[in-house]
Structures are given as structure tokens and as C-alpha cells.
């Protein structure tokens, strides 16, 4: 999977603040772009089911919508704090961090 | 929590529940662990809510707090760092979680005669230092969980402090537990916004109770102190003036409406549960200030009894308005100043309840009209 862009969206949470950002891998520092690619490959992201969210939403947990775009197309996964598998935690953390820094993204 | 390599992993939840309720002690423990793990994985808390009071905890009849440290990992609950009656820790988050859950317990116990979240002495478990840079707190169906905010960002980019910093957040999370055991308001659209509002109402009352603030001197802000100084805002939500808590270059503007005409239709955030909660929040604020005195005594009691005995999983705003009005009549009398204050509270947010009591003569007819007798 040759990742070009990742769109990350986080909604809900105690504060109810939405975070949304589209990241172009080419624009990121090499080490971060490489790590994102590795994490997505390791979890076979394109094979994951689109809905990885429990039917019942737990109070104040985040909902994450991750869309990964490649030359071949795109794949979206919706998940939440309690339903996201352990192997996805580092990806969520990294995307969170990249998406909410104050630095203005072009 | 230790993990069994459970033999029950392929057994359907309804059968596990039966085992948990009726099996031998060893079977019970295995079944409960399996249910807890699968519920945690699937995000399904109903499985837990159905029988949690009977099996998860031993009722000890008093305040029983345990604080855990997740050590920045995601496994819950983590390691025990402070138990009921133990001396303060060197870790401020541990002490805040301990003290905050204690005052929340006290408000429910002293004022509403409720013994803990389930009404049956359930142990209050809290985990601090959940994950890294986790700017959130939540109730997972059986415990409170708190992150440290965005502590990994450079100081001038940080937006959130640790989530135990504001006691009303602690009261908010614990009240999600109370709602889970009582009205079971579904976490979606209007019932979800009521679920959120109940947590804000009692979260704010916990803070007011701690400070012994009158309704007129309380700040009615949810999450004061949670934002760092980099954020232009006083807190996460304002019950007094929804939509005015923050207005910031990075975070944008507080999106909460304070009136039905501004109700936000959205599918995000479970149908706007953290947005539209501004409407019932303000109804409570207006009621409490109208009545004066300590907000937990009258307005709080009306809301508490409504949450405990009247609301159901699918109640919407209008139903909550009607039910708080009915409850006020039952507790304080039809046409009482308390009932009129409730009516005014909802009226200010665009919801009409009851009819004007007729002065003299036709009280029984008026009561029938209001559906009270």
C-alpha cells in the first residue's frame, strides 16, 4: 500500500471539539511519513472493516474516522477509543498529534 | 485486572450473563471477566449495565474509592496507587481523582441519599495517566478514565491541562455512571444530549457543593481550568450562557446553542450530544437561579428525581421538560414556586410545559390539565 494522503477526523470527547486534517505524506518529515506508512502496513489497514465501532457509544469517548488514500483508491475506517484494537493505538496517537499542532498547514 | 484465557470467549453474551448471575463463584468470575473484556473491545456497555450492581462489586455500604495509574498505557484499569483511607500520593492527578470522586460521592449521599453510582455502594474506580497526550476523560461503563491533556506538545502549543484538574469533570463522569443505572438515556441525539446535560448539571453541583456556593455566586462553567493559558476561553461549556465558553484561533468558537431555535442537527458527536446539551443545561441554570439558595437543594432534587424515576432511554427534551415539571409538582406542590421556576427554565430555552395555574377556584381542573392528578 503506497500511501499518498491520510484524512483524520476526531469528534466527540468530553469537550466535544472536532479535529479534522488531511495530511499529505510528502509534506511530512521523512521519519513521520515512514512511521505512518509502516503502521498502516503492519495493521493491513486496507483489509480492516469500515466500521470498527461498537453499536453503543460510550459517554465522552472519541470517534475517529481515518481515510487512507493511495493511487488505487481510498479506504475509510470508523472506530472509537474502546473499540480500536491495540495495534491501532500508536497510529491514532501520531495522527492526533499531527492533526492538532498549532502550526498552520498549507 | 488480570486476564483469564477464558473458556467462555465463544459463548453468547446472554448466556454469559446467566453464568455470571447463577454459576459457581469460579464460573461467575470467568464469565464476568469475559463479558468485561468483550464489552471493552466492542464498546458495548449494555451488557455490563444489566447486572453490574449484583456481580461486579461487593456492596460495602460506604464510600470506597480506588485510584489506578495506567502509566500512559491503554490497559484498564492499570495498577492500584491509592485506596480508600490511604494517605495522599505525591501525584497530584491521583489526589484530584480521589478527592473529586469523594466529594461527588458525598453530594449524592448527603443530599440525595444515594449510596454511590449504582445506589448500592459500588466501588468508585478511577484511572489517571491514561495513554500519552490523551486530551479527554470518559466513563467506560464501569469506571472513570482521565488523560493528562496534551503534555507532549511544546508548552506554547498546549491547549489542555490534565483532566482531573476540574472537579466538575469528575462529577460529570461519575454521573454518566448514575445515568447508566437509572434512566439509561441512549447516547444519541436528544436523549444523548440529556445524558450529557445531566452530567454537566450534577458535575456543576458537585463543584458548587464543594465550594458551598449559592446559585447566584456559582460560575456555571464546565471545565474551568482545563484550558491552558494559550486558549482564549474560560472553560469547555457555559450553562449560564451556552456558546460563550471559548472563542479561540485554534479551537474555534464554542458551538453550544442555548435555545431550541438554534438546535444543531448533526450526525457528528453522536448527533451533537456535547452541542445541544447547552439547551437543557440553560434550563437548569435558569430554574436554579430563579429559586435562589443552594442549587442542589431544590433544582438539583427535581432533576435528580426525574433522572432516577421518570426519564427513559429515549426521552427527548420536551419529555424531560414535562417530567421535571411533574416532579416539581409532586415534590413541592402544584403551582408552587418550585414548579413555576421549572416552567420558566424551559420556557427560556423555547420549550413550553404545563398550563398557568388558575388563581383560586379551579385547582383540581388545573391539576388535571397538567396531568398531575
Short mmCIF file of N, CA, C and O in Angstrom, two decimals, chain B residues 260-349:
data_model
loop_
_atom_site.label_atom_id
_atom_site.label_comp_id
_atom_site.label_asym_id
_atom_site.label_seq_id
_atom_site.Cartn_x
_atom_site.Cartn_y
_atom_site.Cartn_z
N UNK B 260 -33.96 26.39 21.70
CA UNK B 260 -34.39 25.40 20.70
C UNK B 260 -34.30 25.94 19.27
O UNK B 260 -34.10 25.16 18.34
N UNK B 261 -34.45 27.24 19.10
CA UNK B 261 -34.41 27.78 17.72
C UNK B 261 -33.02 27.59 17.11
O UNK B 261 -32.86 27.65 15.89
N UNK B 262 -32.00 27.39 17.94
CA UNK B 262 -30.63 27.21 17.45
C UNK B 262 -30.16 25.76 17.53
O UNK B 262 -28.97 25.47 17.41
N UNK B 263 -31.09 24.83 17.77
CA UNK B 263 -30.76 23.40 17.87
C UNK B 263 -29.93 22.97 16.66
O UNK B 263 -30.25 23.31 15.52
N UNK B 264 -28.85 22.23 16.90
CA UNK B 264 -27.95 21.84 15.82
C UNK B 264 -28.24 20.41 15.39
O UNK B 264 -28.09 19.47 16.18
N UNK B 265 -28.67 20.24 14.15
CA UNK B 265 -28.87 18.90 13.59
C UNK B 265 -27.57 18.42 12.98
O UNK B 265 -27.08 18.98 12.01
N UNK B 266 -27.01 17.36 13.53
CA UNK B 266 -25.74 16.83 13.02
C UNK B 266 -25.67 15.34 13.36
O UNK B 266 -26.32 14.88 14.29
N UNK B 267 -24.88 14.61 12.57
CA UNK B 267 -24.65 13.21 12.91
C UNK B 267 -23.33 13.04 13.67
O UNK B 267 -23.08 12.02 14.27
N UNK B 268 -22.49 14.08 13.61
CA UNK B 268 -21.23 14.00 14.35
C UNK B 268 -21.49 14.04 15.84
O UNK B 268 -22.53 14.51 16.29
N UNK B 269 -20.50 13.57 16.62
CA UNK B 269 -20.62 13.62 18.07
C UNK B 269 -21.92 12.95 18.53
O UNK B 269 -22.64 13.46 19.39
N UNK B 270 -22.18 11.79 17.96
CA UNK B 270 -23.39 11.01 18.30
C UNK B 270 -24.67 11.86 18.18
O UNK B 270 -25.58 11.73 19.00
N UNK B 271 -24.69 12.69 17.17
CA UNK B 271 -25.87 13.53 16.98
C UNK B 271 -25.81 14.79 17.83
O UNK B 271 -26.83 15.28 18.29
N UNK B 272 -24.59 15.28 18.04
CA UNK B 272 -24.44 16.56 18.74
C UNK B 272 -24.71 16.52 20.23
O UNK B 272 -25.19 17.50 20.81
N UNK B 273 -24.35 15.40 20.88
CA UNK B 273 -24.68 15.30 22.31
C UNK B 273 -23.96 16.33 23.17
O UNK B 273 -24.50 16.80 24.17
N UNK B 274 -22.72 16.71 22.76
CA UNK B 274 -22.00 17.73 23.53
C UNK B 274 -22.33 19.14 23.05
O UNK B 274 -21.79 20.11 23.58
N UNK B 275 -23.14 19.25 22.01
CA UNK B 275 -23.50 20.57 21.48
C UNK B 275 -24.87 20.98 22.03
O UNK B 275 -25.02 21.99 22.71
N UNK B 276 -25.88 20.15 21.75
CA UNK B 276 -27.25 20.53 22.13
C UNK B 276 -27.53 20.41 23.62
O UNK B 276 -28.57 20.86 24.09
N UNK B 277 -26.61 19.82 24.37
CA UNK B 277 -26.77 19.78 25.83
C UNK B 277 -26.84 21.19 26.41
O UNK B 277 -27.32 21.39 27.52
N UNK B 278 -26.39 22.19 25.64
CA UNK B 278 -26.49 23.57 26.10
C UNK B 278 -27.93 23.98 26.41
O UNK B 278 -28.16 24.79 27.31
N UNK B 279 -28.88 23.42 25.67
CA UNK B 279 -30.28 23.80 25.85
C UNK B 279 -30.82 23.35 27.22
O UNK B 279 -31.26 24.19 28.01
N UNK B 280 -30.79 22.04 27.53
CA UNK B 280 -31.23 21.66 28.88
C UNK B 280 -30.32 22.20 29.99
O UNK B 280 -30.79 22.44 31.11
N UNK B 281 -29.03 22.39 29.69
CA UNK B 281 -28.15 22.99 30.71
C UNK B 281 -28.67 24.37 31.13
O UNK B 281 -28.73 24.70 32.32
N UNK B 282 -29.03 25.16 30.14
CA UNK B 282 -29.50 26.51 30.46
C UNK B 282 -30.86 26.47 31.19
O UNK B 282 -31.11 27.27 32.09
N UNK B 283 -31.71 25.51 30.82
CA UNK B 283 -33.00 25.37 31.51
C UNK B 283 -32.76 25.11 33.00
O UNK B 283 -33.46 25.68 33.86
N UNK B 284 -31.76 24.29 33.30
CA UNK B 284 -31.46 24.03 34.71
C UNK B 284 -30.92 25.27 35.39
O UNK B 284 -31.32 25.62 36.51
N UNK B 285 -30.01 25.96 34.71
CA UNK B 285 -29.43 27.18 35.28
C UNK B 285 -30.52 28.19 35.62
O UNK B 285 -30.55 28.75 36.72
N UNK B 286 -31.43 28.44 34.68
CA UNK B 286 -32.49 29.44 34.90
C UNK B 286 -33.36 29.02 36.08
O UNK B 286 -33.69 29.83 36.96
N UNK B 287 -33.72 27.73 36.13
CA UNK B 287 -34.53 27.22 37.23
C UNK B 287 -33.83 27.45 38.57
O UNK B 287 -34.43 27.93 39.54
N UNK B 288 -32.54 27.10 38.63
CA UNK B 288 -31.78 27.19 39.88
C UNK B 288 -31.65 28.64 40.35
O UNK B 288 -31.80 28.93 41.55
N UNK B 289 -31.35 29.53 39.43
CA UNK B 289 -31.16 30.94 39.81
C UNK B 289 -32.50 31.56 40.20
O UNK B 289 -32.58 32.38 41.12
N UNK B 290 -33.55 31.14 39.52
CA UNK B 290 -34.89 31.62 39.85
C UNK B 290 -35.23 31.26 41.31
O UNK B 290 -35.83 32.05 42.04
N UNK B 291 -34.81 30.06 41.70
CA UNK B 291 -35.15 29.59 43.06
C UNK B 291 -34.20 30.14 44.12
O UNK B 291 -34.54 30.20 45.30
N UNK B 292 -33.00 30.52 43.71
CA UNK B 292 -32.03 31.05 44.66
C UNK B 292 -31.55 29.98 45.64
O UNK B 292 -31.86 28.81 45.50
N UNK B 293 -30.75 30.38 46.60
CA UNK B 293 -30.22 29.44 47.58
C UNK B 293 -29.20 28.49 46.95
O UNK B 293 -28.59 28.82 45.94
N UNK B 294 -29.01 27.33 47.56
CA UNK B 294 -28.09 26.34 47.01
C UNK B 294 -28.81 25.54 45.91
O UNK B 294 -29.87 24.96 46.15
N UNK B 295 -28.18 25.49 44.74
CA UNK B 295 -28.86 24.88 43.58
C UNK B 295 -29.14 23.40 43.78
O UNK B 295 -30.07 22.86 43.20
N UNK B 296 -28.30 22.74 44.62
CA UNK B 296 -28.51 21.29 44.77
C UNK B 296 -29.76 20.97 45.60
O UNK B 296 -30.28 19.88 45.52
N UNK B 297 -30.23 21.94 46.37
CA UNK B 297 -31.32 21.63 47.30
C UNK B 297 -32.67 21.44 46.61
O UNK B 297 -33.37 20.47 46.88
N UNK B 298 -33.03 22.38 45.75
CA UNK B 298 -34.36 22.28 45.11
C UNK B 298 -34.25 21.90 43.64
O UNK B 298 -34.75 20.85 43.24
N UNK B 299 -33.60 22.75 42.83
CA UNK B 299 -33.48 22.43 41.40
C UNK B 299 -32.79 21.07 41.23
O UNK B 299 -33.22 20.23 40.45
N UNK B 300 -31.70 20.86 41.99
CA UNK B 300 -30.97 19.61 41.90
C UNK B 300 -31.83 18.41 42.27
O UNK B 300 -31.76 17.36 41.63
N UNK B 301 -32.65 18.57 43.32
CA UNK B 301 -33.51 17.45 43.74
C UNK B 301 -34.54 17.12 42.66
O UNK B 301 -34.79 15.96 42.37
N UNK B 302 -35.11 18.16 42.06
CA UNK B 302 -36.11 17.93 40.99
C UNK B 302 -35.45 17.17 39.84
O UNK B 302 -35.99 16.17 39.34
N UNK B 303 -34.27 17.61 39.44
CA UNK B 303 -33.58 16.95 38.32
C UNK B 303 -33.17 15.52 38.72
O UNK B 303 -33.27 14.59 37.92
N UNK B 304 -32.71 15.35 39.96
CA UNK B 304 -32.27 14.02 40.39
C UNK B 304 -33.43 13.02 40.38
O UNK B 304 -33.30 11.91 39.84
N UNK B 305 -34.56 13.42 40.94
CA UNK B 305 -35.71 12.51 40.99
C UNK B 305 -36.20 12.20 39.57
O UNK B 305 -36.57 11.07 39.25
N UNK B 306 -36.13 13.20 38.69
CA UNK B 306 -36.52 12.98 37.29
C UNK B 306 -35.59 11.97 36.63
O UNK B 306 -36.03 11.07 35.92
N UNK B 307 -34.29 12.12 36.87
CA UNK B 307 -33.32 11.19 36.29
C UNK B 307 -33.53 9.77 36.83
O UNK B 307 -33.44 8.79 36.11
N UNK B 308 -33.83 9.69 38.12
CA UNK B 308 -33.92 8.38 38.77
C UNK B 308 -35.24 7.67 38.46
O UNK B 308 -35.25 6.46 38.23
N UNK B 309 -36.33 8.43 38.47
CA UNK B 309 -37.64 7.78 38.44
C UNK B 309 -38.48 8.03 37.20
O UNK B 309 -39.50 7.37 37.01
N UNK B 310 -38.12 9.00 36.38
CA UNK B 310 -39.05 9.41 35.32
C UNK B 310 -38.52 9.21 33.90
O UNK B 310 -39.23 8.74 33.03
N UNK B 311 -37.30 9.66 33.66
CA UNK B 311 -36.78 9.61 32.30
C UNK B 311 -36.55 8.17 31.85
O UNK B 311 -36.25 7.29 32.68
N UNK B 312 -36.69 7.94 30.54
CA UNK B 312 -36.39 6.62 29.99
C UNK B 312 -35.31 6.75 28.92
O UNK B 312 -34.88 7.86 28.61
N UNK B 313 -34.91 5.63 28.34
CA UNK B 313 -33.79 5.61 27.40
C UNK B 313 -33.99 6.53 26.21
O UNK B 313 -33.03 7.04 25.65
N UNK B 314 -35.24 6.75 25.82
CA UNK B 314 -35.49 7.52 24.60
C UNK B 314 -36.12 8.88 24.86
O UNK B 314 -36.61 9.53 23.93
N UNK B 315 -36.12 9.34 26.10
CA UNK B 315 -36.73 10.64 26.41
C UNK B 315 -36.06 11.76 25.62
O UNK B 315 -34.83 11.82 25.54
N UNK B 316 -36.88 12.68 25.08
CA UNK B 316 -36.31 13.85 24.40
C UNK B 316 -36.44 15.08 25.30
O UNK B 316 -36.86 14.98 26.46
N UNK B 317 -36.04 16.25 24.78
CA UNK B 317 -36.05 17.47 25.59
C UNK B 317 -37.44 17.79 26.12
O UNK B 317 -37.61 18.15 27.28
N UNK B 318 -38.45 17.68 25.24
CA UNK B 318 -39.80 18.02 25.67
C UNK B 318 -40.25 17.09 26.80
O UNK B 318 -40.87 17.53 27.78
N UNK B 319 -39.93 15.80 26.67
CA UNK B 319 -40.30 14.85 27.72
C UNK B 319 -39.61 15.21 29.03
O UNK B 319 -40.22 15.18 30.11
N UNK B 320 -38.34 15.61 28.94
CA UNK B 320 -37.61 15.99 30.16
C UNK B 320 -38.23 17.24 30.78
O UNK B 320 -38.38 17.33 32.00
N UNK B 321 -38.61 18.18 29.92
CA UNK B 321 -39.28 19.39 30.42
C UNK B 321 -40.57 19.02 31.15
O UNK B 321 -40.81 19.44 32.29
N UNK B 322 -41.39 18.19 30.50
CA UNK B 322 -42.66 17.78 31.11
C UNK B 322 -42.43 17.05 32.43
O UNK B 322 -43.13 17.27 33.42
N UNK B 323 -41.42 16.16 32.44
CA UNK B 323 -41.21 15.31 33.61
C UNK B 323 -40.61 16.08 34.79
O UNK B 323 -40.93 15.81 35.95
N UNK B 324 -39.73 17.04 34.50
CA UNK B 324 -39.22 17.85 35.61
C UNK B 324 -40.35 18.70 36.20
O UNK B 324 -40.42 18.90 37.41
N UNK B 325 -41.24 19.15 35.33
CA UNK B 325 -42.39 19.95 35.78
C UNK B 325 -43.31 19.10 36.67
O UNK B 325 -43.71 19.52 37.77
N UNK B 326 -43.60 17.89 36.22
CA UNK B 326 -44.43 16.97 37.01
C UNK B 326 -43.76 16.67 38.35
O UNK B 326 -44.40 16.69 39.40
N UNK B 327 -42.46 16.39 38.29
CA UNK B 327 -41.72 16.05 39.51
C UNK B 327 -41.73 17.21 40.51
O UNK B 327 -41.91 17.00 41.72
N UNK B 328 -41.54 18.42 39.99
CA UNK B 328 -41.56 19.59 40.88
C UNK B 328 -42.91 19.69 41.57
O UNK B 328 -43.00 20.03 42.76
N UNK B 329 -43.98 19.40 40.82
CA UNK B 329 -45.32 19.43 41.40
C UNK B 329 -45.47 18.37 42.48
O UNK B 329 -46.06 18.63 43.54
N UNK B 330 -44.93 17.20 42.25
CA UNK B 330 -45.03 16.11 43.24
C UNK B 330 -44.21 16.43 44.50
O UNK B 330 -44.61 16.12 45.61
N UNK B 331 -43.03 17.01 44.28
CA UNK B 331 -42.15 17.26 45.43
C UNK B 331 -42.56 18.50 46.22
O UNK B 331 -42.46 18.52 47.45
N UNK B 332 -43.00 19.55 45.51
CA UNK B 332 -43.21 20.83 46.18
C UNK B 332 -44.63 21.36 46.06
O UNK B 332 -44.94 22.40 46.63
N UNK B 333 -45.48 20.66 45.31
CA UNK B 333 -46.87 21.10 45.17
C UNK B 333 -47.14 21.72 43.81
O UNK B 333 -46.29 22.41 43.25
N UNK B 334 -48.34 21.43 43.31
CA UNK B 334 -48.73 22.01 42.03
C UNK B 334 -48.88 23.52 42.19
O UNK B 334 -49.47 24.00 43.15
N UNK B 335 -48.33 24.25 41.25
CA UNK B 335 -48.41 25.70 41.31
C UNK B 335 -47.42 26.32 42.29
O UNK B 335 -47.43 27.53 42.50
N UNK B 336 -46.56 25.51 42.89
CA UNK B 336 -45.55 26.01 43.83
C UNK B 336 -44.53 26.87 43.10
O UNK B 336 -44.39 26.78 41.87
N UNK B 337 -43.79 27.67 43.86
CA UNK B 337 -42.77 28.50 43.20
C UNK B 337 -41.72 27.60 42.52
O UNK B 337 -41.15 27.96 41.50
N UNK B 338 -41.50 26.41 43.10
CA UNK B 338 -40.54 25.49 42.50
C UNK B 338 -41.02 25.04 41.12
O UNK B 338 -40.26 25.00 40.15
N UNK B 339 -42.32 24.69 41.06
CA UNK B 339 -42.84 24.23 39.77
C UNK B 339 -42.84 25.36 38.74
O UNK B 339 -42.54 25.14 37.57
N UNK B 340 -43.15 26.55 39.21
CA UNK B 340 -43.15 27.68 38.28
C UNK B 340 -41.73 28.02 37.81
O UNK B 340 -41.53 28.46 36.67
N UNK B 341 -40.76 27.80 38.68
CA UNK B 341 -39.37 28.05 38.29
C UNK B 341 -38.94 27.07 37.19
O UNK B 341 -38.24 27.45 36.24
N UNK B 342 -39.38 25.82 37.31
CA UNK B 342 -39.07 24.82 36.28
C UNK B 342 -39.69 25.25 34.95
O UNK B 342 -39.05 25.21 33.89
N UNK B 343 -40.93 25.67 35.03
CA UNK B 343 -41.64 26.12 33.83
C UNK B 343 -40.88 27.28 33.17
O UNK B 343 -40.69 27.30 31.96
N UNK B 344 -40.43 28.20 34.00
CA UNK B 344 -39.69 29.34 33.46
C UNK B 344 -38.37 28.90 32.83
O UNK B 344 -37.96 29.39 31.78
N UNK B 345 -37.70 27.96 33.49
CA UNK B 345 -36.42 27.46 32.98
C UNK B 345 -36.56 26.94 31.55
O UNK B 345 -35.77 27.29 30.67
N UNK B 346 -37.58 26.11 31.33
CA UNK B 346 -37.75 25.52 29.99
C UNK B 346 -38.29 26.56 29.01
O UNK B 346 -37.96 26.54 27.82
N UNK B 347 -39.10 27.45 29.51
CA UNK B 347 -39.65 28.49 28.64
C UNK B 347 -38.53 29.36 28.05
O UNK B 347 -38.57 29.75 26.89
N UNK B 348 -37.51 29.63 28.86
CA UNK B 348 -36.39 30.47 28.40
C UNK B 348 -35.58 29.82 27.28
O UNK B 348 -34.83 30.49 26.59
N UNK B 349 -35.69 28.49 27.14
CA UNK B 349 -34.98 27.82 26.06
C UNK B 349 -35.93 27.39 24.95
O UNK B 349 -35.56 26.63 24.05
#
